[in-house]
Amino acid sequence: MKTKIGEWKSGIKNGIPIAMGYFAVSFTFGILAKQAGLNPFEAVLMSVTNLTSAGQFAGLTLIASAAAIVEIAVTQLIINSRYFLMSFALSQKIDPNTPVFHRLIMAYGITDEVFGVSIAVPGKLSPYYAYGLMSVAVPGWALGTLFGVISGNILPPRMISALSIALFGMLLAVIIPPAKGNKILTGLIVISMVLSLVFAELQILQSISSGVKIIILTILIAGIAAVVFPVKEHTHEYE
């Protein structure tokens, strides 16, 4: 049985690849943050407190359009709601006697990649293993953001423009693999893209802010999909 230190070191080891990937993606986020008018401190603070590329990208879009704080908060709640489900799943892998403060810290560090690595751990999940993952993943994301903001002042405009599309590439990498072989999911992605274009171009909707459009589309598409294509319940054992 591993000690707490051993679990922490194991988490660090498995978290290094995550940190390296985060650095590359958040570097692009830092460039976009610079373009949106954020200074290095603001950009890094956003990365440290949010830890989600999709949420941060949406947040930057709303900040650049001078959206209301309430609108930004609701948008973040909806976009990041998937982490509720990940937290529920991981709660089945930790010891029932795990103190609340451990649970809260672990919940803060949950991302798609951290969840994927944590859920694959055999047996019970130690909080210290999760801390090991977070010890390298969070700094990797924050440092990438910092270097991206700084590079926005140094790199030539053409290179910045080229690097700024990397985040879109990462988002495509997130949605394409699950869509392979899944006609329903593929159809929903296409419908989402089409409706997003329609909402952006229709003159009658020009008075609606981008944040409200995101909220409406997310609730509308996800709600209809949940009713029309319900997911069958399965019993999962995380032992």
mmCIF file with all atom_site columns, C-alpha atoms in Angstrom, residues 22 44-52 56 83 87 90 100-112 114-115 130-131 133-135 137-142:
data_model
loop_
_atom_site.group_PDB
_atom_site.id
_atom_site.type_symbol
_atom_site.label_atom_id
_atom_site.label_alt_id
_atom_site.label_comp_id
_atom_site.label_asym_id
_atom_site.label_entity_id
_atom_site.label_seq_id
_atom_site.pdbx_PDB_ins_code
_atom_site.Cartn_x
_atom_site.Cartn_y
_atom_site.Cartn_z
_atom_site.occupancy
_atom_site.B_iso_or_equiv
_atom_site.pdbx_formal_charge
_atom_site.auth_seq_id
_atom_site.auth_comp_id
_atom_site.auth_asym_id
_atom_site.auth_atom_id
_atom_site.pdbx_PDB_model_num
ATOM 1  C CA . TYR A 1 22  ? -1.782  22.301 -20.904 1.00 0.00 ? 22  TYR A CA 1
ATOM 2  C CA . VAL A 1 44  ? -3.066  34.065 -15.033 1.00 0.00 ? 44  VAL A CA 1
ATOM 3  C CA . LEU A 1 45  ? -5.687  34.648 -12.324 1.00 0.00 ? 45  LEU A CA 1
ATOM 4  C CA . MET A 1 46  ? -8.377  33.625 -14.798 1.00 0.00 ? 46  MET A CA 1
ATOM 5  C CA . SER A 1 47  ? -6.473  30.440 -15.630 1.00 0.00 ? 47  SER A CA 1
ATOM 6  C CA . VAL A 1 48  ? -5.810  29.514 -12.005 1.00 0.00 ? 48  VAL A CA 1
ATOM 7  C CA . THR A 1 49  ? -9.409  30.051 -10.901 1.00 0.00 ? 49  THR A CA 1
ATOM 8  C CA . ASN A 1 50  ? -11.205 28.626 -13.958 1.00 0.00 ? 50  ASN A CA 1
ATOM 9  C CA . LEU A 1 51  ? -9.153  25.692 -15.292 1.00 0.00 ? 51  LEU A CA 1
ATOM 10 C CA . THR A 1 52  ? -11.233 25.115 -18.412 1.00 0.00 ? 52  THR A CA 1
ATOM 11 C CA . GLN A 1 56  ? -12.070 30.590 -20.545 1.00 0.00 ? 56  GLN A CA 1
ATOM 12 C CA . TYR A 1 83  ? -17.669 18.936 -14.111 1.00 0.00 ? 83  TYR A CA 1
ATOM 13 C CA . SER A 1 87  ? -17.268 15.046 -9.586  1.00 0.00 ? 87  SER A CA 1
ATOM 14 C CA . LEU A 1 90  ? -15.075 10.490 -8.782  1.00 0.00 ? 90  LEU A CA 1
ATOM 15 C CA . VAL A 1 100 ? -14.903 17.552 3.192   1.00 0.00 ? 100 VAL A CA 1
ATOM 16 C CA . PHE A 1 101 ? -11.834 19.780 2.797   1.00 0.00 ? 101 PHE A CA 1
ATOM 17 C CA . HIS A 1 102 ? -10.109 17.038 0.771   1.00 0.00 ? 102 HIS A CA 1
ATOM 18 C CA . ARG A 1 103 ? -13.208 16.696 -1.416  1.00 0.00 ? 103 ARG A CA 1
ATOM 19 C CA . LEU A 1 104 ? -13.344 20.448 -2.043  1.00 0.00 ? 104 LEU A CA 1
ATOM 20 C CA . ILE A 1 105 ? -9.682  20.662 -3.062  1.00 0.00 ? 105 ILE A CA 1
ATOM 21 C CA . MET A 1 106 ? -10.048 17.660 -5.354  1.00 0.00 ? 106 MET A CA 1
ATOM 22 C CA . ALA A 1 107 ? -13.160 19.219 -6.927  1.00 0.00 ? 107 ALA A CA 1
ATOM 23 C CA . TYR A 1 108 ? -11.238 22.411 -7.683  1.00 0.00 ? 108 TYR A CA 1
ATOM 24 C CA . GLY A 1 109 ? -8.641  20.507 -9.720  1.00 0.00 ? 109 GLY A CA 1
ATOM 25 C CA . ILE A 1 110 ? -11.013 18.416 -11.832 1.00 0.00 ? 110 ILE A CA 1
ATOM 26 C CA . THR A 1 111 ? -10.543 18.885 -15.569 1.00 0.00 ? 111 THR A CA 1
ATOM 27 C CA . ASP A 1 112 ? -11.310 16.533 -18.455 1.00 0.00 ? 112 ASP A CA 1
ATOM 28 C CA . VAL A 1 114 ? -7.384  14.966 -14.674 1.00 0.00 ? 114 VAL A CA 1
ATOM 29 C CA . PHE A 1 115 ? -10.721 13.163 -14.502 1.00 0.00 ? 115 PHE A CA 1
ATOM 30 C CA . ALA A 1 130 ? -5.164  13.906 -7.111  1.00 0.00 ? 130 ALA A CA 1
ATOM 31 C CA . TYR A 1 131 ? -2.970  16.516 -5.441  1.00 0.00 ? 131 TYR A CA 1
ATOM 32 C CA . LEU A 1 133 ? -1.837  15.562 -10.636 1.00 0.00 ? 133 LEU A CA 1
ATOM 33 C CA . MET A 1 134 ? -2.855  19.093 -9.702  1.00 0.00 ? 134 MET A CA 1
ATOM 34 C CA . SER A 1 135 ? 0.662   19.978 -8.544  1.00 0.00 ? 135 SER A CA 1
ATOM 35 C CA . ALA A 1 137 ? -1.312  20.357 -14.173 1.00 0.00 ? 137 ALA A CA 1
ATOM 36 C CA . VAL A 1 138 ? -2.366  23.676 -12.632 1.00 0.00 ? 138 VAL A CA 1
ATOM 37 C CA . PRO A 1 139 ? 1.106   25.309 -12.854 1.00 0.00 ? 139 PRO A CA 1
ATOM 38 C CA . GLY A 1 140 ? 1.407   24.013 -16.424 1.00 0.00 ? 140 GLY A CA 1
ATOM 39 C CA . TRP A 1 141 ? -1.817  25.767 -17.378 1.00 0.00 ? 141 TRP A CA 1
ATOM 40 C CA . ALA A 1 142 ? -0.948  28.969 -15.500 1.00 0.00 ? 142 ALA A CA 1
#
